[in-house]
Coordinates of C-alpha atoms and ligand atoms in Angstrom, one line a residue:
M116 CA -20.9 10.1 -4.9
T117 CA -20.6 9.4 -8.5
N118 CA -22.8 7.3 -10.9
N119 CA -19.7 6.0 -12.7
P120 CA -19.6 2.5 -12.0
I121 CA -15.8 2.4 -11.5
S122 CA -15.7 5.6 -9.5
R123 CA -18.2 4.1 -7.4
R124 CA -16.4 0.9 -6.8
L125 CA -13.2 2.8 -6.0
F126 CA -15.0 5.2 -3.8
L127 CA -16.9 2.4 -1.8
E128 CA -13.4 0.4 -1.7
Q129 CA -11.8 3.5 -0.1
L130 CA -14.5 4.1 2.3
S131 CA -14.0 0.4 3.4
V132 CA -10.4 0.8 3.8
T133 CA -10.8 4.1 5.7
A134 CA -13.1 2.1 8.0
A135 CA -10.5 -0.4 8.5
V136 CA -8.1 2.3 9.1
A137 CA -10.3 3.7 12.0
V138 CA -9.6 0.5 13.7
T139 CA -5.8 -0.1 13.0
P140 CA -4.1 2.9 11.2
A141 CA -2.8 1.6 7.8
W142 CA 0.8 2.8 8.7
A143 CA 0.5 0.5 11.9
R144 CA -1.0 -2.7 10.4
A145 CA 2.4 -4.2 10.1
A146 CA 2.3 -4.6 13.8
E147 CA -0.4 -7.3 13.5
S148 CA 0.9 -10.9 14.0
P149 CA 3.0 -11.9 11.0
P150 CA 1.8 -15.4 9.4
A151 CA 4.0 -18.5 9.6
K152 CA 4.9 -18.2 5.9
K153 CA 5.9 -14.9 4.3
L154 CA 4.7 -14.5 0.8
G155 CA 7.7 -14.5 -1.7
V156 CA 8.1 -11.5 -4.0
A157 CA 10.1 -11.3 -7.2
L158 CA 11.2 -7.9 -8.3
V159 CA 11.3 -7.4 -12.2
G160 CA 13.8 -4.7 -13.1
L161 CA 16.7 -4.1 -10.7
G162 CA 17.1 -0.3 -11.4
G163 CA 17.0 2.6 -9.1
Y164 CA 13.7 2.0 -7.4
S165 CA 14.2 -1.6 -6.8
T166 CA 17.8 -1.0 -5.5
G167 CA 17.2 2.2 -3.5
E168 CA 13.8 1.4 -2.0
L169 CA 12.0 -1.9 -2.6
G170 CA 14.7 -4.3 -1.9
P171 CA 15.5 -2.6 1.3
A172 CA 12.0 -2.3 2.1
L173 CA 11.8 -6.1 1.7
R174 CA 14.3 -6.4 4.7
E175 CA 11.6 -4.8 7.0
T176 CA 8.5 -6.5 5.6
Q177 CA 6.8 -9.0 8.0
F178 CA 4.3 -10.5 5.5
C179 CA 6.6 -11.1 2.6
R180 CA 10.1 -11.3 1.7
L181 CA 12.3 -11.3 -1.6
A182 CA 12.4 -14.6 -3.2
G183 CA 13.4 -14.0 -6.6
V184 CA 14.3 -11.5 -9.4
V185 CA 14.0 -10.8 -13.0
T186 CA 16.9 -9.2 -14.4
G187 CA 18.9 -8.6 -17.8
S188 CA 22.2 -9.2 -16.0
R189 CA 22.8 -12.8 -14.4
E190 CA 25.7 -11.4 -12.5
K191 CA 23.6 -8.6 -10.9
G192 CA 20.9 -11.3 -10.2
E193 CA 23.6 -13.5 -8.4
Q194 CA 24.6 -10.4 -6.3
W195 CA 21.1 -9.9 -5.2
A196 CA 20.6 -13.5 -4.5
R197 CA 23.7 -13.3 -2.1
D198 CA 22.7 -10.1 -0.5
Y199 CA 19.0 -11.1 0.3
G200 CA 19.6 -14.8 0.8
F201 CA 17.3 -16.3 -1.9
A202 CA 18.2 -19.4 -4.2
P203 CA 20.1 -18.7 -7.5
K204 CA 17.5 -20.8 -9.2
S205 CA 15.1 -17.8 -8.6
I206 CA 17.0 -15.5 -10.8
Y207 CA 15.2 -15.0 -14.1
S208 CA 15.8 -13.0 -17.2
Y209 CA 13.1 -11.2 -19.2
D210 CA 13.2 -14.3 -21.5
T211 CA 12.6 -17.0 -19.0
M212 CA 10.3 -15.1 -16.9
A213 CA 7.4 -17.7 -17.9
R214 CA 9.3 -20.2 -15.8
I215 CA 8.4 -18.3 -12.6
A216 CA 5.1 -20.4 -13.0
D217 CA 7.0 -23.5 -11.7
D218 CA 8.8 -21.5 -8.8
P219 CA 6.5 -22.2 -5.7
G220 CA 8.7 -19.7 -3.6
I221 CA 7.3 -16.8 -5.7
D222 CA 3.8 -15.7 -4.8
I223 CA 3.9 -11.9 -6.0
V224 CA 5.7 -10.5 -9.0
Y225 CA 6.4 -6.8 -8.8
V226 CA 7.0 -5.0 -12.1
V227 CA 9.6 -2.2 -11.6
T228 CA 10.7 -1.7 -15.2
P229 CA 10.1 1.4 -17.6
N230 CA 6.3 2.3 -17.9
G231 CA 6.1 1.0 -21.4
L232 CA 7.2 -2.5 -20.4
H233 CA 4.7 -2.9 -17.4
A234 CA 1.9 -4.5 -19.5
E235 CA 4.1 -7.0 -21.0
H236 CA 5.8 -8.0 -17.9
A237 CA 2.5 -8.0 -15.9
I238 CA 0.7 -10.1 -18.2
A239 CA 3.8 -12.5 -18.1
A240 CA 3.6 -12.7 -14.3
A241 CA -0.4 -13.3 -14.5
K242 CA 0.0 -16.1 -17.0
A243 CA 2.6 -17.7 -14.7
G244 CA -0.2 -17.6 -12.2
K245 CA 1.4 -15.0 -9.8
H246 CA -0.3 -11.9 -8.2
V247 CA 1.0 -8.7 -9.6
I248 CA 2.0 -5.4 -8.4
L249 CA 2.6 -2.7 -11.1
E250 CA 4.8 0.2 -10.5
K251 CA 3.1 3.6 -11.2
P252 CA 1.9 4.5 -13.9
M253 CA 0.2 1.3 -14.4
C254 CA 0.9 1.2 -18.1
N255 CA 1.4 3.6 -21.0
T256 CA -2.3 3.6 -22.1
V257 CA -5.7 2.4 -20.8
A258 CA -5.9 -0.2 -23.5
E259 CA -2.8 -1.8 -21.9
C260 CA -4.2 -1.3 -18.5
D261 CA -7.4 -3.2 -19.8
A262 CA -5.1 -6.1 -21.2
V263 CA -3.4 -6.3 -17.8
L264 CA -6.8 -6.4 -16.0
A265 CA -8.1 -9.2 -18.5
A266 CA -5.0 -11.4 -17.9
C267 CA -5.3 -11.0 -14.0
R268 CA -8.9 -11.9 -14.3
A269 CA -8.3 -15.0 -16.5
A270 CA -5.6 -16.2 -14.2
K271 CA -7.7 -15.5 -11.1
V272 CA -4.7 -13.4 -9.6
R273 CA -4.7 -10.1 -7.7
H274 CA -3.4 -6.9 -9.0
S275 CA -2.1 -3.6 -7.2
I276 CA -0.3 -0.5 -8.0
G277 CA 2.7 0.9 -6.2
Y278 CA 0.8 3.9 -4.7
R279 CA 2.8 4.0 -1.6
L280 CA 1.4 7.3 -0.3
F281 CA -1.7 5.3 0.7
W282 CA 0.4 4.3 3.7
D283 CA 1.6 7.7 4.4
P284 CA -0.1 9.2 7.5
Y285 CA -0.3 12.7 6.1
H286 CA -2.0 11.5 2.8
A287 CA -4.2 9.4 5.2
E288 CA -5.3 12.5 7.0
L289 CA -6.1 14.2 3.6
R290 CA -8.3 11.2 2.7
R291 CA -10.0 11.3 6.2
L292 CA -10.6 15.0 5.8
A293 CA -12.0 14.3 2.3
R294 CA -14.4 11.7 3.7
T295 CA -15.5 13.4 6.9
E296 CA -15.7 16.9 5.2
E297 CA -14.5 18.5 8.4
F298 CA -13.4 21.3 6.2
G299 CA -16.2 21.2 3.9
P300 CA -15.9 19.4 0.6
F301 CA -12.6 20.4 -0.8
K302 CA -13.4 22.8 -3.7
K303 CA -9.9 24.2 -4.6
M304 CA -6.8 22.1 -5.1
K305 CA -3.4 23.4 -6.1
G306 CA -0.1 21.5 -6.6
D307 CA 3.0 21.0 -8.5
R308 CA 5.6 18.2 -8.8
A309 CA 8.9 18.7 -10.9
F310 CA 12.5 17.8 -10.9
V311 CA 15.3 19.0 -13.2
M312 CA 16.4 16.3 -15.8
N313 CA 19.9 17.1 -16.8
T314 CA 20.6 14.3 -19.4
W315 CA 18.1 12.3 -21.5
R316 CA 16.7 9.3 -19.6
W317 CA 14.0 6.6 -20.8
R318 CA 11.7 8.8 -18.5
A319 CA 11.4 11.4 -21.3
D320 CA 11.0 8.8 -24.2
K321 CA 7.4 8.6 -25.5
K322 CA 7.8 4.7 -26.1
L323 CA 9.1 3.6 -22.9
A324 CA 7.6 6.3 -20.5
G325 CA 4.4 6.8 -22.4
G326 CA 4.9 10.6 -22.1
G327 CA 6.9 13.0 -20.2
P328 CA 6.7 14.4 -16.6
L329 CA 2.9 13.9 -16.5
M330 CA 3.2 10.1 -16.5
D331 CA 6.1 10.2 -14.0
L332 CA 5.3 13.2 -11.6
G333 CA 2.0 14.6 -12.7
I334 CA 0.3 11.2 -11.7
Y335 CA 1.0 11.9 -8.0
L336 CA -0.8 15.3 -8.4
I337 CA -3.7 13.3 -10.0
Q338 CA -3.7 10.9 -7.1
G339 CA -3.6 13.6 -4.5
A340 CA -6.5 15.6 -6.1
C341 CA -8.6 12.4 -6.5
M342 CA -7.8 11.6 -2.7
A343 CA -9.2 15.1 -1.9
K344 CA -12.4 14.2 -3.9
N345 CA -12.9 10.8 -2.1
G346 CA -11.6 8.8 -4.9
V347 CA -13.9 10.3 -7.4
A348 CA -12.6 11.2 -11.0
P349 CA -12.8 14.7 -12.5
A350 CA -15.3 15.0 -15.2
F351 CA -13.4 17.6 -17.4
V352 CA -9.8 18.8 -17.8
T353 CA -8.1 21.3 -19.7
A354 CA -4.2 21.5 -20.3
H355 CA -1.5 23.7 -21.8
E356 CA 2.1 22.7 -22.7
L357 CA 4.9 25.3 -21.9
P358 CA 7.6 25.9 -24.7
K359 CA 10.5 23.5 -24.1
T360 CA 13.9 24.8 -22.8
R361 CA 15.7 21.6 -23.2
P362 CA 14.3 20.2 -26.4
D363 CA 17.4 17.8 -26.5
I364 CA 15.9 16.1 -23.5
S365 CA 12.2 16.3 -23.9
R366 CA 12.3 15.3 -27.7
D367 CA 8.9 13.6 -28.3
T368 CA 7.1 14.3 -24.9
E369 CA 6.2 17.4 -22.9
E370 CA 8.7 19.3 -20.7
T371 CA 6.3 21.4 -18.6
L372 CA 2.5 20.9 -18.5
Q373 CA -0.1 22.7 -16.6
W374 CA -3.7 21.4 -16.4
T375 CA -6.8 21.9 -14.6
M376 CA -9.4 19.1 -13.3
E377 CA -12.8 20.0 -12.7
W378 CA -15.6 18.0 -10.7
P379 CA -19.3 18.0 -11.2
D380 CA -19.6 19.6 -7.6
G381 CA -17.7 22.8 -8.8
A382 CA -14.3 21.8 -7.3
V383 CA -11.2 22.6 -9.3
A384 CA -7.7 21.5 -9.2
E385 CA -4.9 23.5 -10.8
L386 CA -1.7 21.3 -11.3
S387 CA 1.6 21.5 -13.0
T388 CA 4.6 19.2 -13.7
S389 CA 7.9 19.8 -15.3
Y390 CA 11.3 18.1 -16.1
Q391 CA 12.9 21.5 -15.9
Q392 CA 11.9 22.9 -12.5
N393 CA 12.0 21.7 -8.9
F394 CA 8.7 21.7 -7.0
D395 CA 6.7 19.3 -4.6
H396 CA 3.5 21.0 -3.1
F397 CA -0.2 20.1 -2.6
R398 CA -3.1 22.0 -1.2
A399 CA -6.6 21.3 -0.9
E400 CA -9.2 24.0 0.4
G401 CA -12.8 23.7 1.7
A402 CA -15.1 26.3 2.9
K403 CA -14.2 25.7 6.5
G404 CA -10.4 24.9 6.5
W405 CA -7.4 23.7 4.3
I406 CA -4.6 21.4 4.4
D407 CA -1.2 22.4 2.8
F408 CA 1.7 20.0 2.0
Q409 CA 4.5 22.5 1.8
E410 CA 7.6 20.3 1.4
H411 CA 8.2 16.8 -0.4
A412 CA 4.2 16.6 -0.7
F413 CA 4.7 13.2 -2.4
G414 CA 8.2 12.2 -1.2
Y415 CA 9.2 9.0 0.6
K416 CA 9.2 11.1 3.6
V417 CA 6.6 13.8 3.5
G418 CA 7.7 17.1 4.6
A419 CA 5.9 19.9 6.5
V420 CA 2.2 19.7 6.5
E421 CA 0.1 22.6 7.7
T422 CA -3.7 22.9 8.2
S423 CA -6.0 25.6 9.2
R424 CA -6.0 24.0 12.6
G425 CA -2.2 23.8 13.0
A426 CA 0.6 21.9 11.9
L427 CA 0.6 18.0 11.5
H428 CA 3.3 15.9 13.1
Y429 CA 3.5 12.2 12.3
P430 CA 6.2 9.6 12.4
G431 CA 7.7 9.0 9.0
P432 CA 6.6 5.3 8.2
Y433 CA 8.2 2.9 5.5
Q434 CA 5.8 3.5 3.0
Q435 CA 7.0 0.7 0.6
A436 CA 7.4 -1.8 3.2
L437 CA 3.7 -1.2 4.6
Q438 CA 2.3 -1.2 1.0
M439 CA 3.8 -4.5 0.2
D440 CA 2.8 -6.0 3.5
D441 CA -0.6 -4.8 3.1
F442 CA -0.9 -6.5 -0.3
S443 CA 0.5 -9.6 1.1
Q444 CA -2.2 -9.5 3.8
C445 CA -4.8 -8.8 1.2
I446 CA -3.9 -11.9 -0.7
Q447 CA -3.9 -13.9 2.5
T448 CA -7.2 -12.6 3.9
G449 CA -9.1 -11.9 0.7
R450 CA -9.4 -8.2 1.8
A451 CA -9.7 -5.6 -1.0
T452 CA -6.5 -3.5 -1.6
P453 CA -7.0 0.1 -1.6
V454 CA -4.9 0.5 -4.6
P455 CA -6.2 -1.9 -7.2
G456 CA -5.4 -2.1 -10.9
E457 CA -8.8 -0.2 -11.7
M458 CA -7.3 2.7 -9.8
G459 CA -4.3 2.7 -12.0
R460 CA -6.5 2.5 -14.9
R461 CA -8.7 5.5 -13.8
D462 CA -5.5 7.5 -13.5
L463 CA -4.5 6.5 -17.0
A464 CA -7.9 7.5 -18.2
I465 CA -7.4 11.0 -16.7
I466 CA -3.9 11.4 -18.2
E467 CA -5.0 10.4 -21.6
A468 CA -7.8 13.1 -21.3
I469 CA -5.1 15.5 -20.3
Y470 CA -2.9 14.8 -23.3
R471 CA -6.2 15.1 -25.5
A472 CA -6.8 18.6 -23.9
S473 CA -3.3 19.6 -24.3
A474 CA -3.4 18.6 -28.0
S475 CA -6.9 20.1 -28.9
G476 CA -6.7 23.3 -26.8
R477 CA -10.1 22.4 -25.6
R478 CA -11.8 21.2 -22.5
E479 CA -12.2 17.5 -22.8
P480 CA -14.5 15.1 -20.8
V481 CA -12.6 12.2 -18.7
K482 CA -14.0 8.9 -19.7
V483 CA -13.2 6.6 -16.9
S484 CA -15.4 3.5 -18.0
Ligands
NAD601 P1 15.5 2.6 -13.6 O1 15.8 3.3 -15.1 O2 16.4 3.0 -12.6 O3 15.4 1.0 -13.7 C1 14.7 0.3 -14.9 C2 15.1 -1.1 -14.8 O4 14.3 -1.7 -15.8 C3 16.5 -1.3 -14.8 O5 17.1 -2.4 -14.2 C4 16.7 -1.5 -16.5 O6 17.8 -2.4 -16.7 C5 15.3 -2.5 -16.6 N1 14.9 -2.5 -18.2 C6 14.5 -3.7 -18.5 N2 14.2 -3.4 -19.9 C7 14.5 -2.1 -20.1 C8 14.5 -1.4 -21.4 N3 14.1 -1.8 -22.5 N4 14.9 0.1 -21.2 C9 15.3 0.4 -20.0 N5 15.3 -0.3 -18.9 C10 14.9 -1.6 -18.9 O7 14.1 3.2 -13.3 P2 13.3 3.2 -11.9 O8 13.3 4.4 -11.2 O9 13.7 2.1 -11.2 O10 11.7 3.1 -12.4 C11 11.0 1.8 -12.7 C12 9.6 2.0 -12.6 O11 9.4 2.3 -11.1 C13 9.0 3.1 -13.3 O12 7.7 2.7 -13.7 C14 8.9 4.3 -12.4 O13 7.8 5.1 -12.7 C15 8.5 3.5 -10.9 N6 9.1 4.3 -10.1 C16 8.1 4.5 -8.8 C17 8.5 5.2 -7.7 C18 7.6 5.3 -6.6 O14 7.7 6.1 -5.8 N7 6.4 4.7 -6.6 C19 9.8 5.8 -7.6 C20 10.6 5.4 -8.7 C21 10.3 4.8 -9.8

């Protein structure tokens, strides 16, 4: 365990969550009796992720429902109100978002805009007195994460990050193996996550995305490696950016980045991400065994997962529905979420260290607190 207070808190929180999982697996929790009133969720930003995943997931949730939207297009908002059956008065624009304060049907605001806008929208939600979920990455910088956490503290509202893989059974098994050390402490991790971006999108824009694929895809590898190390952050990182093949797309951000994370117990993770390749793997090895995510390691439906004891076969859960239901239950019961804003901030601290290492060419310390 670590002496760092934030890492220690995350570590203990993760332990308590995994203890709860031993009684009721996280992916089966939605089977608990639903409350009389479902909490109302407002989605901020009706782009690809809201349309393709979060909206449909909110049709399946038992503890929350879609109760409003914040969108730049009134017409789109009205279509969503018809499709999901909420009142047109609960359609807000980015400029009128503060009025959510007077909407008793909305309990949770889920920020699903480009990364560089997360802080602004999450702070507006907290000031309106609503609990907040921020999509990953939490913000562009640690300083922005701190501003969000301060706003949530001041408003006495809860916060959570859209780390949906905490509700995936394969990733739960990775955390269990890390906790029990059945394969020994994981000492060697390896992973890559990448996709090919054919035309420029905000995800490659420094201001809107905070960086390139490290912010968007590399963060999953950071999550996976920290899960394998029981929630403990690495102490040092080194990084190396590869030459760009599409400088017209990755103009002011990295195209391909390889980096190494090192823990005080000698564990090392070698990771890479890119906007011009196609990968999605993760492997963790201990002295007594290994687990290997061979396909769609961080996908909505995780693919083939092998271990030194044989293949794993779990039912594919609805990650996003379970994630939102769990946060709703956390609010209703006072239980801690396994994916609080502090975890999002930790990951930004690691990302900032990786960018520093890439720029300096040196091994850089990770300052989590
Ligand atoms: P998207 O481009 O499809 O949608 C972004 C939305 O934000 C659009 O509705 C757009 O109109 C709105 N927007 C508001 N102000 C904007 C501005 N100034 N510039 C551009 N768009 C603006 O993106 P997305 O794929 O829905 O991603 C949104 C967030 O969700 C990102 O933070 C992303 O990392 C995250 N995400 C998470 C997952 C996951 O698996 N957890 C998957 C996809 C996306």
